[in-house]
């Protein structure tokens, strides 16, 4: 163990390793990461394990949880297995959340980067467009898009991405405005780097920490969004999802609390885990903020 | 605050609204299928006669720019089209529903700011105390709970176990002939659960934000001065610190308005609140596009107005901004 201090100083030289070291010490963040991994593994493995169709009617309707061993969480108003719904519904929810967050980040970062880097009329135009999109109430706009272009997992993910990028664009723009004045950007330009290279290879990596945090939180928001749309009955009707389970059973909540409670808990735990990870990353990238 | 600032702000707001109208127009045309059938709605069971009438009204046989002009000018005259499902002008449908939505959104906003800021200020007094821990845990939970699910859970609790608040609608049928005071109280009684449901998410965010903002301000020199001159703790917190910490809260409150309307949409659906969200939901299920587009238009108008009000109150709250245009 004599070389321990040396490894420590060596590790401290890489910013991402340094951040990971900080992250590991943050108990809630590690808990969140563990929870998130557990949820992903359970939904992936569960869908693999459970061979049947979650839409199948397998038992009497409204069987309470803990009565029949085969259906530990009971059945819904049609007699569908709730455990099956939870296992099979997680995958689509998570996938749509991830894809939607990816689309959000791609649109937001591209527009924000162009806006912040070039300034002038480009900035003016792009910021007006951003403001325009911020005026449209996101969920309503997404509902309109999904209805117009028929609901499928792809249209839902695209609709969520199209309505949620403005905040990312603003954040990216602010970072670019800050970083483009720094010396190493001038240095890169002095050795002949072109705009495209400066934007993507010089500035973007240095703007990464806040964007990674924002991307994490965006996944959480996108999952809630997908759940909201499916709850309203605007999800893909052929794919089981947690929001759909709540929406389908909402007329019977006073007869049976379990068909709506468990999927809601699943959504809550997933987004909770994602936001713990996001907060942990935020603290890890900004050690100075930890006191807050 | 100068008059020209206000004028320019309103002009820009109108420009944004024109953008919304053009977007509505494009969306209908971009949707797969014949626009006339899209407008009539799939549930409308439109006859050939009706479709011809729609083509005539919207000028669908004319060039695209002429169609746009017809659409924009009819909206400028307050004509949002006819809902083929409800068989009523869209403007009339919305005018009946906009009041309850505004009531819900504003109550939720007020509730969340009031409670959130109080929690945040209490937490800022002791940055590492129990209250601070509570605020950050509560904020993370508030962010992660789906708002429609909170509503459903509250309905389950308050419908059977603790029946002190009504869980559905905005008015009791049995009080239809009661006086205005009783009726108002009845509406407020119905408002408690929906407003609280909607407030929970934002409440947590305001608590977290005002805590951070207060901590920032509490470290500044003028707070030390206020303490040195012997101001009481309460006076330091609420008169000296909170006033200066309020600006970021105001900014977020303005930005949050659009999200609040999105949340109201879900909450209205859960609690059967007779507002625009409920109308949007019903019309989307029926593919009643004129109504959907009308709701999108009015909801965006509400956000634009809220943004203008935020700008005005910003200048009112921060004297440093008043000189600038």
PDB file of N, CA and C in Angstrom, chain B residues 77-161:
ATOM      1  N   UNK B  77     -59.814  38.158 -36.212  1.00  0.00           N
ATOM      2  CA  UNK B  77     -61.176  38.648 -35.936  1.00  0.00           C
ATOM      3  C   UNK B  77     -61.846  37.841 -34.824  1.00  0.00           C
ATOM      4  N   UNK B  78     -61.101  36.983 -34.188  1.00  0.00           N
ATOM      5  CA  UNK B  78     -61.658  36.230 -33.065  1.00  0.00           C
ATOM      6  C   UNK B  78     -62.388  34.973 -33.484  1.00  0.00           C
ATOM      7  N   UNK B  79     -62.244  34.593 -34.744  1.00  0.00           N
ATOM      8  CA  UNK B  79     -62.931  33.389 -35.208  1.00  0.00           C
ATOM      9  C   UNK B  79     -61.927  32.238 -35.256  1.00  0.00           C
ATOM     10  N   UNK B  80     -62.049  31.311 -34.310  1.00  0.00           N
ATOM     11  CA  UNK B  80     -61.112  30.201 -34.242  1.00  0.00           C
ATOM     12  C   UNK B  80     -61.659  28.968 -34.957  1.00  0.00           C
ATOM     13  N   UNK B  81     -62.745  29.148 -35.683  1.00  0.00           N
ATOM     14  CA  UNK B  81     -63.313  27.999 -36.384  1.00  0.00           C
ATOM     15  C   UNK B  81     -64.434  27.364 -35.589  1.00  0.00           C
ATOM     16  N   UNK B  82     -64.940  26.289 -36.140  1.00  0.00           N
ATOM     17  CA  UNK B  82     -66.100  25.624 -35.574  1.00  0.00           C
ATOM     18  C   UNK B  82     -65.668  24.239 -35.111  1.00  0.00           C
ATOM     19  N   UNK B  83     -66.072  23.862 -33.901  1.00  0.00           N
ATOM     20  CA  UNK B  83     -65.778  22.508 -33.468  1.00  0.00           C
ATOM     21  C   UNK B  83     -66.865  21.593 -34.003  1.00  0.00           C
ATOM     22  N   UNK B  84     -66.445  20.607 -34.784  1.00  0.00           N
ATOM     23  CA  UNK B  84     -67.457  19.739 -35.386  1.00  0.00           C
ATOM     24  C   UNK B  84     -67.946  18.691 -34.413  1.00  0.00           C
ATOM     25  N   UNK B  85     -67.155  18.449 -33.380  1.00  0.00           N
ATOM     26  CA  UNK B  85     -67.629  17.492 -32.386  1.00  0.00           C
ATOM     27  C   UNK B  85     -68.600  18.139 -31.409  1.00  0.00           C
ATOM     28  N   UNK B  86     -68.213  19.283 -30.867  1.00  0.00           N
ATOM     29  CA  UNK B  86     -69.080  19.942 -29.882  1.00  0.00           C
ATOM     30  C   UNK B  86     -70.180  20.761 -30.547  1.00  0.00           C
ATOM     31  N   UNK B  87     -70.049  20.959 -31.882  1.00  0.00           N
ATOM     32  CA  UNK B  87     -71.032  21.716 -32.624  1.00  0.00           C
ATOM     33  C   UNK B  87     -71.177  23.133 -32.102  1.00  0.00           C
ATOM     34  N   UNK B  88     -70.062  23.744 -31.791  1.00  0.00           N
ATOM     35  CA  UNK B  88     -70.058  25.106 -31.257  1.00  0.00           C
ATOM     36  C   UNK B  88     -68.828  25.826 -31.789  1.00  0.00           C
ATOM     37  N   UNK B  89     -68.860  27.149 -31.834  1.00  0.00           N
ATOM     38  CA  UNK B  89     -67.630  27.865 -32.187  1.00  0.00           C
ATOM     39  C   UNK B  89     -66.550  27.586 -31.135  1.00  0.00           C
ATOM     40  N   UNK B  90     -65.308  27.398 -31.624  1.00  0.00           N
ATOM     41  CA  UNK B  90     -64.215  27.087 -30.703  1.00  0.00           C
ATOM     42  C   UNK B  90     -64.009  28.204 -29.689  1.00  0.00           C
ATOM     43  N   UNK B  91     -64.118  29.471 -30.153  1.00  0.00           N
ATOM     44  CA  UNK B  91     -63.900  30.599 -29.255  1.00  0.00           C
ATOM     45  C   UNK B  91     -64.860  30.537 -28.069  1.00  0.00           C
ATOM     46  N   UNK B  92     -66.093  30.121 -28.328  1.00  0.00           N
ATOM     47  CA  UNK B  92     -67.084  30.053 -27.257  1.00  0.00           C
ATOM     48  C   UNK B  92     -66.752  28.925 -26.282  1.00  0.00           C
ATOM     49  N   UNK B  93     -66.373  27.779 -26.858  1.00  0.00           N
ATOM     50  CA  UNK B  93     -65.988  26.638 -26.024  1.00  0.00           C
ATOM     51  C   UNK B  93     -64.874  27.027 -25.053  1.00  0.00           C
ATOM     52  N   UNK B  94     -63.860  27.711 -25.609  1.00  0.00           N
ATOM     53  CA  UNK B  94     -62.702  28.050 -24.791  1.00  0.00           C
ATOM     54  C   UNK B  94     -63.045  29.119 -23.766  1.00  0.00           C
ATOM     55  N   UNK B  95     -63.875  30.093 -24.172  1.00  0.00           N
ATOM     56  CA  UNK B  95     -64.205  31.164 -23.225  1.00  0.00           C
ATOM     57  C   UNK B  95     -64.912  30.592 -21.990  1.00  0.00           C
ATOM     58  N   UNK B  96     -65.601  29.465 -22.160  1.00  0.00           N
ATOM     59  CA  UNK B  96     -66.252  28.857 -20.988  1.00  0.00           C
ATOM     60  C   UNK B  96     -65.250  28.115 -20.113  1.00  0.00           C
ATOM     61  N   UNK B  97     -64.142  27.691 -20.716  1.00  0.00           N
ATOM     62  CA  UNK B  97     -63.210  26.836 -19.991  1.00  0.00           C
ATOM     63  C   UNK B  97     -61.974  27.551 -19.471  1.00  0.00           C
ATOM     64  N   UNK B  98     -61.732  28.767 -19.952  1.00  0.00           N
ATOM     65  CA  UNK B  98     -60.455  29.393 -19.630  1.00  0.00           C
ATOM     66  C   UNK B  98     -60.415  29.867 -18.176  1.00  0.00           C
ATOM     67  N   UNK B  99     -61.578  30.281 -17.645  1.00  0.00           N
ATOM     68  CA  UNK B  99     -61.631  30.768 -16.265  1.00  0.00           C
ATOM     69  C   UNK B  99     -61.145  29.742 -15.256  1.00  0.00           C
ATOM     70  N   UNK B 100     -61.736  28.537 -15.255  1.00  0.00           N
ATOM     71  CA  UNK B 100     -61.289  27.523 -14.305  1.00  0.00           C
ATOM     72  C   UNK B 100     -59.797  27.210 -14.411  1.00  0.00           C
ATOM     73  N   UNK B 101     -59.253  27.209 -15.648  1.00  0.00           N
ATOM     74  CA  UNK B 101     -57.823  26.925 -15.793  1.00  0.00           C
ATOM     75  C   UNK B 101     -56.985  28.026 -15.164  1.00  0.00           C
ATOM     76  N   UNK B 102     -57.370  29.283 -15.425  1.00  0.00           N
ATOM     77  CA  UNK B 102     -56.607  30.389 -14.842  1.00  0.00           C
ATOM     78  C   UNK B 102     -56.679  30.318 -13.320  1.00  0.00           C
ATOM     79  N   UNK B 103     -57.869  30.034 -12.800  1.00  0.00           N
ATOM     80  CA  UNK B 103     -58.026  29.920 -11.348  1.00  0.00           C
ATOM     81  C   UNK B 103     -57.092  28.843 -10.789  1.00  0.00           C
ATOM     82  N   UNK B 104     -57.081  27.686 -11.434  1.00  0.00           N
ATOM     83  CA  UNK B 104     -56.259  26.572 -10.962  1.00  0.00           C
ATOM     84  C   UNK B 104     -54.776  26.910 -11.039  1.00  0.00           C
ATOM     85  N   UNK B 105     -54.352  27.437 -12.181  1.00  0.00           N
ATOM     86  CA  UNK B 105     -52.929  27.700 -12.390  1.00  0.00           C
ATOM     87  C   UNK B 105     -52.433  28.772 -11.430  1.00  0.00           C
ATOM     88  N   UNK B 106     -53.216  29.839 -11.278  1.00  0.00           N
ATOM     89  CA  UNK B 106     -52.760  30.926 -10.408  1.00  0.00           C
ATOM     90  C   UNK B 106     -52.766  30.488  -8.941  1.00  0.00           C
ATOM     91  N   UNK B 107     -53.781  29.738  -8.522  1.00  0.00           N
ATOM     92  CA  UNK B 107     -53.774  29.258  -7.127  1.00  0.00           C
ATOM     93  C   UNK B 107     -52.564  28.369  -6.877  1.00  0.00           C
ATOM     94  N   UNK B 108     -52.287  27.470  -7.842  1.00  0.00           N
ATOM     95  CA  UNK B 108     -51.164  26.566  -7.653  1.00  0.00           C
ATOM     96  C   UNK B 108     -49.858  27.337  -7.602  1.00  0.00           C
ATOM     97  N   UNK B 109     -49.730  28.320  -8.498  1.00  0.00           N
ATOM     98  CA  UNK B 109     -48.510  29.136  -8.526  1.00  0.00           C
ATOM     99  C   UNK B 109     -48.337  29.870  -7.199  1.00  0.00           C
ATOM    100  N   UNK B 110     -49.415  30.499  -6.715  1.00  0.00           N
ATOM    101  CA  UNK B 110     -49.334  31.252  -5.463  1.00  0.00           C
ATOM    102  C   UNK B 110     -48.982  30.326  -4.306  1.00  0.00           C
ATOM    103  N   UNK B 111     -49.664  29.194  -4.273  1.00  0.00           N
ATOM    104  CA  UNK B 111     -49.435  28.224  -3.193  1.00  0.00           C
ATOM    105  C   UNK B 111     -47.985  27.752  -3.189  1.00  0.00           C
ATOM    106  N   UNK B 112     -47.468  27.427  -4.374  1.00  0.00           N
ATOM    107  CA  UNK B 112     -46.122  26.866  -4.416  1.00  0.00           C
ATOM    108  C   UNK B 112     -45.082  27.923  -4.073  1.00  0.00           C
ATOM    109  N   UNK B 113     -45.280  29.153  -4.546  1.00  0.00           N
ATOM    110  CA  UNK B 113     -44.294  30.194  -4.224  1.00  0.00           C
ATOM    111  C   UNK B 113     -44.327  30.500  -2.731  1.00  0.00           C
ATOM    112  N   UNK B 114     -45.533  30.645  -2.203  1.00  0.00           N
ATOM    113  CA  UNK B 114     -45.676  31.009  -0.791  1.00  0.00           C
ATOM    114  C   UNK B 114     -45.033  29.960   0.118  1.00  0.00           C
ATOM    115  N   UNK B 115     -45.460  28.718  -0.026  1.00  0.00           N
ATOM    116  CA  UNK B 115     -44.931  27.666   0.846  1.00  0.00           C
ATOM    117  C   UNK B 115     -43.466  27.405   0.529  1.00  0.00           C
ATOM    118  N   UNK B 116     -43.147  27.361  -0.769  1.00  0.00           N
ATOM    119  CA  UNK B 116     -41.772  27.066  -1.179  1.00  0.00           C
ATOM    120  C   UNK B 116     -40.786  28.077  -0.630  1.00  0.00           C
ATOM    121  N   UNK B 117     -41.118  29.366  -0.758  1.00  0.00           N
ATOM    122  CA  UNK B 117     -40.195  30.390  -0.286  1.00  0.00           C
ATOM    123  C   UNK B 117     -40.055  30.329   1.239  1.00  0.00           C
ATOM    124  N   UNK B 118     -41.166  30.099   1.939  1.00  0.00           N
ATOM    125  CA  UNK B 118     -41.079  29.988   3.403  1.00  0.00           C
ATOM    126  C   UNK B 118     -40.152  28.843   3.790  1.00  0.00           C
ATOM    127  N   UNK B 119     -40.328  27.687   3.172  1.00  0.00           N
ATOM    128  CA  UNK B 119     -39.458  26.543   3.469  1.00  0.00           C
ATOM    129  C   UNK B 119     -38.003  26.877   3.159  1.00  0.00           C
ATOM    130  N   UNK B 120     -37.796  27.526   2.004  1.00  0.00           N
ATOM    131  CA  UNK B 120     -36.439  27.856   1.580  1.00  0.00           C
ATOM    132  C   UNK B 120     -35.764  28.805   2.551  1.00  0.00           C
ATOM    133  N   UNK B 121     -36.509  29.818   3.018  1.00  0.00           N
ATOM    134  CA  UNK B 121     -35.940  30.788   3.952  1.00  0.00           C
ATOM    135  C   UNK B 121     -35.596  30.101   5.267  1.00  0.00           C
ATOM    136  N   UNK B 122     -36.515  29.263   5.747  1.00  0.00           N
ATOM    137  CA  UNK B 122     -36.253  28.539   6.991  1.00  0.00           C
ATOM    138  C   UNK B 122     -35.008  27.678   6.847  1.00  0.00           C
ATOM    139  N   UNK B 123     -34.879  27.024   5.678  1.00  0.00           N
ATOM    140  CA  UNK B 123     -33.740  26.140   5.466  1.00  0.00           C
ATOM    141  C   UNK B 123     -32.439  26.928   5.386  1.00  0.00           C
ATOM    142  N   UNK B 124     -32.503  28.137   4.795  1.00  0.00           N
ATOM    143  CA  UNK B 124     -31.287  28.926   4.611  1.00  0.00           C
ATOM    144  C   UNK B 124     -30.720  29.417   5.939  1.00  0.00           C
ATOM    145  N   UNK B 125     -31.566  29.490   6.950  1.00  0.00           N
ATOM    146  CA  UNK B 125     -31.063  29.947   8.255  1.00  0.00           C
ATOM    147  C   UNK B 125     -30.002  29.006   8.791  1.00  0.00           C
ATOM    148  N   UNK B 126     -30.221  27.713   8.570  1.00  0.00           N
ATOM    149  CA  UNK B 126     -29.212  26.735   8.991  1.00  0.00           C
ATOM    150  C   UNK B 126     -28.885  25.844   7.787  1.00  0.00           C
ATOM    151  N   UNK B 127     -27.812  26.184   7.064  1.00  0.00           N
ATOM    152  CA  UNK B 127     -27.520  25.481   5.803  1.00  0.00           C
ATOM    153  C   UNK B 127     -27.300  23.979   5.986  1.00  0.00           C
ATOM    154  N   UNK B 128     -26.926  23.563   7.174  1.00  0.00           N
ATOM    155  CA  UNK B 128     -26.711  22.129   7.366  1.00  0.00           C
ATOM    156  C   UNK B 128     -27.709  21.523   8.352  1.00  0.00           C
ATOM    157  N   UNK B 129     -28.782  22.269   8.630  1.00  0.00           N
ATOM    158  CA  UNK B 129     -29.750  21.804   9.628  1.00  0.00           C
ATOM    159  C   UNK B 129     -30.736  20.789   9.055  1.00  0.00           C
ATOM    160  N   UNK B 130     -31.640  20.363   9.923  1.00  0.00           N
ATOM    161  CA  UNK B 130     -32.647  19.372   9.527  1.00  0.00           C
ATOM    162  C   UNK B 130     -33.515  19.911   8.399  1.00  0.00           C
ATOM    163  N   UNK B 131     -33.885  21.195   8.527  1.00  0.00           N
ATOM    164  CA  UNK B 131     -34.770  21.802   7.547  1.00  0.00           C
ATOM    165  C   UNK B 131     -34.141  21.780   6.156  1.00  0.00           C
ATOM    166  N   UNK B 132     -32.836  22.038   6.098  1.00  0.00           N
ATOM    167  CA  UNK B 132     -32.143  22.019   4.810  1.00  0.00           C
ATOM    168  C   UNK B 132     -32.189  20.630   4.196  1.00  0.00           C
ATOM    169  N   UNK B 133     -31.936  19.641   5.049  1.00  0.00           N
ATOM    170  CA  UNK B 133     -31.995  18.264   4.566  1.00  0.00           C
ATOM    171  C   UNK B 133     -33.382  17.945   4.053  1.00  0.00           C
ATOM    172  N   UNK B 134     -34.379  18.367   4.816  1.00  0.00           N
ATOM    173  CA  UNK B 134     -35.770  18.116   4.429  1.00  0.00           C
ATOM    174  C   UNK B 134     -36.066  18.751   3.073  1.00  0.00           C
ATOM    175  N   UNK B 135     -35.619  20.003   2.911  1.00  0.00           N
ATOM    176  CA  UNK B 135     -35.908  20.703   1.655  1.00  0.00           C
ATOM    177  C   UNK B 135     -35.274  19.994   0.470  1.00  0.00           C
ATOM    178  N   UNK B 136     -34.005  19.535   0.624  1.00  0.00           N
ATOM    179  CA  UNK B 136     -33.406  18.925  -0.568  1.00  0.00           C
ATOM    180  C   UNK B 136     -34.004  17.554  -0.857  1.00  0.00           C
ATOM    181  N   UNK B 137     -34.350  16.795   0.197  1.00  0.00           N
ATOM    182  CA  UNK B 137     -35.010  15.504  -0.048  1.00  0.00           C
ATOM    183  C   UNK B 137     -36.375  15.736  -0.693  1.00  0.00           C
ATOM    184  N   UNK B 138     -37.112  16.693  -0.135  1.00  0.00           N
ATOM    185  CA  UNK B 138     -38.453  16.980  -0.636  1.00  0.00           C
ATOM    186  C   UNK B 138     -38.409  17.468  -2.085  1.00  0.00           C
ATOM    187  N   UNK B 139     -37.374  18.276  -2.391  1.00  0.00           N
ATOM    188  CA  UNK B 139     -37.257  18.795  -3.757  1.00  0.00           C
ATOM    189  C   UNK B 139     -37.009  17.658  -4.740  1.00  0.00           C
ATOM    190  N   UNK B 140     -36.144  16.711  -4.332  1.00  0.00           N
ATOM    191  CA  UNK B 140     -35.863  15.592  -5.237  1.00  0.00           C
ATOM    192  C   UNK B 140     -37.098  14.736  -5.422  1.00  0.00           C
ATOM    193  N   UNK B 141     -37.841  14.505  -4.347  1.00  0.00           N
ATOM    194  CA  UNK B 141     -39.065  13.706  -4.462  1.00  0.00           C
ATOM    195  C   UNK B 141     -40.093  14.444  -5.309  1.00  0.00           C
ATOM    196  N   UNK B 142     -40.257  15.746  -5.048  1.00  0.00           N
ATOM    197  CA  UNK B 142     -41.234  16.533  -5.791  1.00  0.00           C
ATOM    198  C   UNK B 142     -40.955  16.510  -7.285  1.00  0.00           C
ATOM    199  N   UNK B 143     -39.678  16.497  -7.639  1.00  0.00           N
ATOM    200  CA  UNK B 143     -39.297  16.471  -9.048  1.00  0.00           C
ATOM    201  C   UNK B 143     -39.654  15.128  -9.676  1.00  0.00           C
ATOM    202  N   UNK B 144     -39.593  14.054  -8.869  1.00  0.00           N
ATOM    203  CA  UNK B 144     -39.679  12.710  -9.442  1.00  0.00           C
ATOM    204  C   UNK B 144     -41.099  12.136  -9.479  1.00  0.00           C
ATOM    205  N   UNK B 145     -42.035  12.749  -8.773  1.00  0.00           N
ATOM    206  CA  UNK B 145     -43.376  12.158  -8.724  1.00  0.00           C
ATOM    207  C   UNK B 145     -44.191  12.619  -9.931  1.00  0.00           C
ATOM    208  N   UNK B 146     -44.782  11.686 -10.677  1.00  0.00           N
ATOM    209  CA  UNK B 146     -45.657  12.110 -11.772  1.00  0.00           C
ATOM    210  C   UNK B 146     -46.883  12.816 -11.200  1.00  0.00           C
ATOM    211  N   UNK B 147     -47.174  14.011 -11.721  1.00  0.00           N
ATOM    212  CA  UNK B 147     -48.201  14.842 -11.109  1.00  0.00           C
ATOM    213  C   UNK B 147     -49.588  14.174 -11.159  1.00  0.00           C
ATOM    214  N   UNK B 148     -49.869  13.441 -12.248  1.00  0.00           N
ATOM    215  CA  UNK B 148     -51.190  12.809 -12.334  1.00  0.00           C
ATOM    216  C   UNK B 148     -51.321  11.696 -11.299  1.00  0.00           C
ATOM    217  N   UNK B 149     -50.197  11.078 -10.973  1.00  0.00           N
ATOM    218  CA  UNK B 149     -50.223  10.006  -9.975  1.00  0.00           C
ATOM    219  C   UNK B 149     -50.440  10.583  -8.573  1.00  0.00           C
ATOM    220  N   UNK B 150     -49.789  11.710  -8.266  1.00  0.00           N
ATOM    221  CA  UNK B 150     -50.046  12.390  -6.987  1.00  0.00           C
ATOM    222  C   UNK B 150     -51.534  12.658  -6.847  1.00  0.00           C
ATOM    223  N   UNK B 151     -52.124  13.165  -7.926  1.00  0.00           N
ATOM    224  CA  UNK B 151     -53.561  13.467  -7.896  1.00  0.00           C
ATOM    225  C   UNK B 151     -54.373  12.225  -7.596  1.00  0.00           C
ATOM    226  N   UNK B 152     -54.051  11.127  -8.279  1.00  0.00           N
ATOM    227  CA  UNK B 152     -54.801   9.889  -8.070  1.00  0.00           C
ATOM    228  C   UNK B 152     -54.646   9.394  -6.639  1.00  0.00           C
ATOM    229  N   UNK B 153     -53.424   9.458  -6.118  1.00  0.00           N
ATOM    230  CA  UNK B 153     -53.194   9.011  -4.734  1.00  0.00           C
ATOM    231  C   UNK B 153     -54.002   9.870  -3.762  1.00  0.00           C
ATOM    232  N   UNK B 154     -54.039  11.176  -4.000  1.00  0.00           N
ATOM    233  CA  UNK B 154     -54.821  12.056  -3.129  1.00  0.00           C
ATOM    234  C   UNK B 154     -56.305  11.726  -3.230  1.00  0.00           C
ATOM    235  N   UNK B 155     -56.763  11.406  -4.444  1.00  0.00           N
ATOM    236  CA  UNK B 155     -58.177  11.049  -4.599  1.00  0.00           C
ATOM    237  C   UNK B 155     -58.482   9.790  -3.781  1.00  0.00           C
ATOM    238  N   UNK B 156     -57.593   8.797  -3.855  1.00  0.00           N
ATOM    239  CA  UNK B 156     -57.823   7.556  -3.116  1.00  0.00           C
ATOM    240  C   UNK B 156     -57.918   7.846  -1.624  1.00  0.00           C
ATOM    241  N   UNK B 157     -56.986   8.688  -1.129  1.00  0.00           N
ATOM    242  CA  UNK B 157     -56.987   8.990   0.305  1.00  0.00           C
ATOM    243  C   UNK B 157     -58.224   9.799   0.693  1.00  0.00           C
ATOM    244  N   UNK B 158     -58.514  10.853  -0.097  1.00  0.00           N
ATOM    245  CA  UNK B 158     -59.565  11.770   0.328  1.00  0.00           C
ATOM    246  C   UNK B 158     -60.970  11.319  -0.060  1.00  0.00           C
ATOM    247  N   UNK B 159     -61.068  10.324  -0.920  1.00  0.00           N
ATOM    248  CA  UNK B 159     -62.409   9.859  -1.272  1.00  0.00           C
ATOM    249  C   UNK B 159     -62.950   8.913  -0.219  1.00  0.00           C
ATOM    250  N   UNK B 160     -62.091   8.081   0.349  1.00  0.00           N
ATOM    251  CA  UNK B 160     -62.617   7.103   1.286  1.00  0.00           C
ATOM    252  C   UNK B 160     -62.132   7.324   2.719  1.00  0.00           C
ATOM    253  N   UNK B 161     -60.830   7.411   2.901  1.00  0.00           N
ATOM    254  CA  UNK B 161     -60.304   7.453   4.270  1.00  0.00           C
ATOM    255  C   UNK B 161     -60.591   8.784   4.958  1.00  0.00           C
TER     256      UNK B 161
END
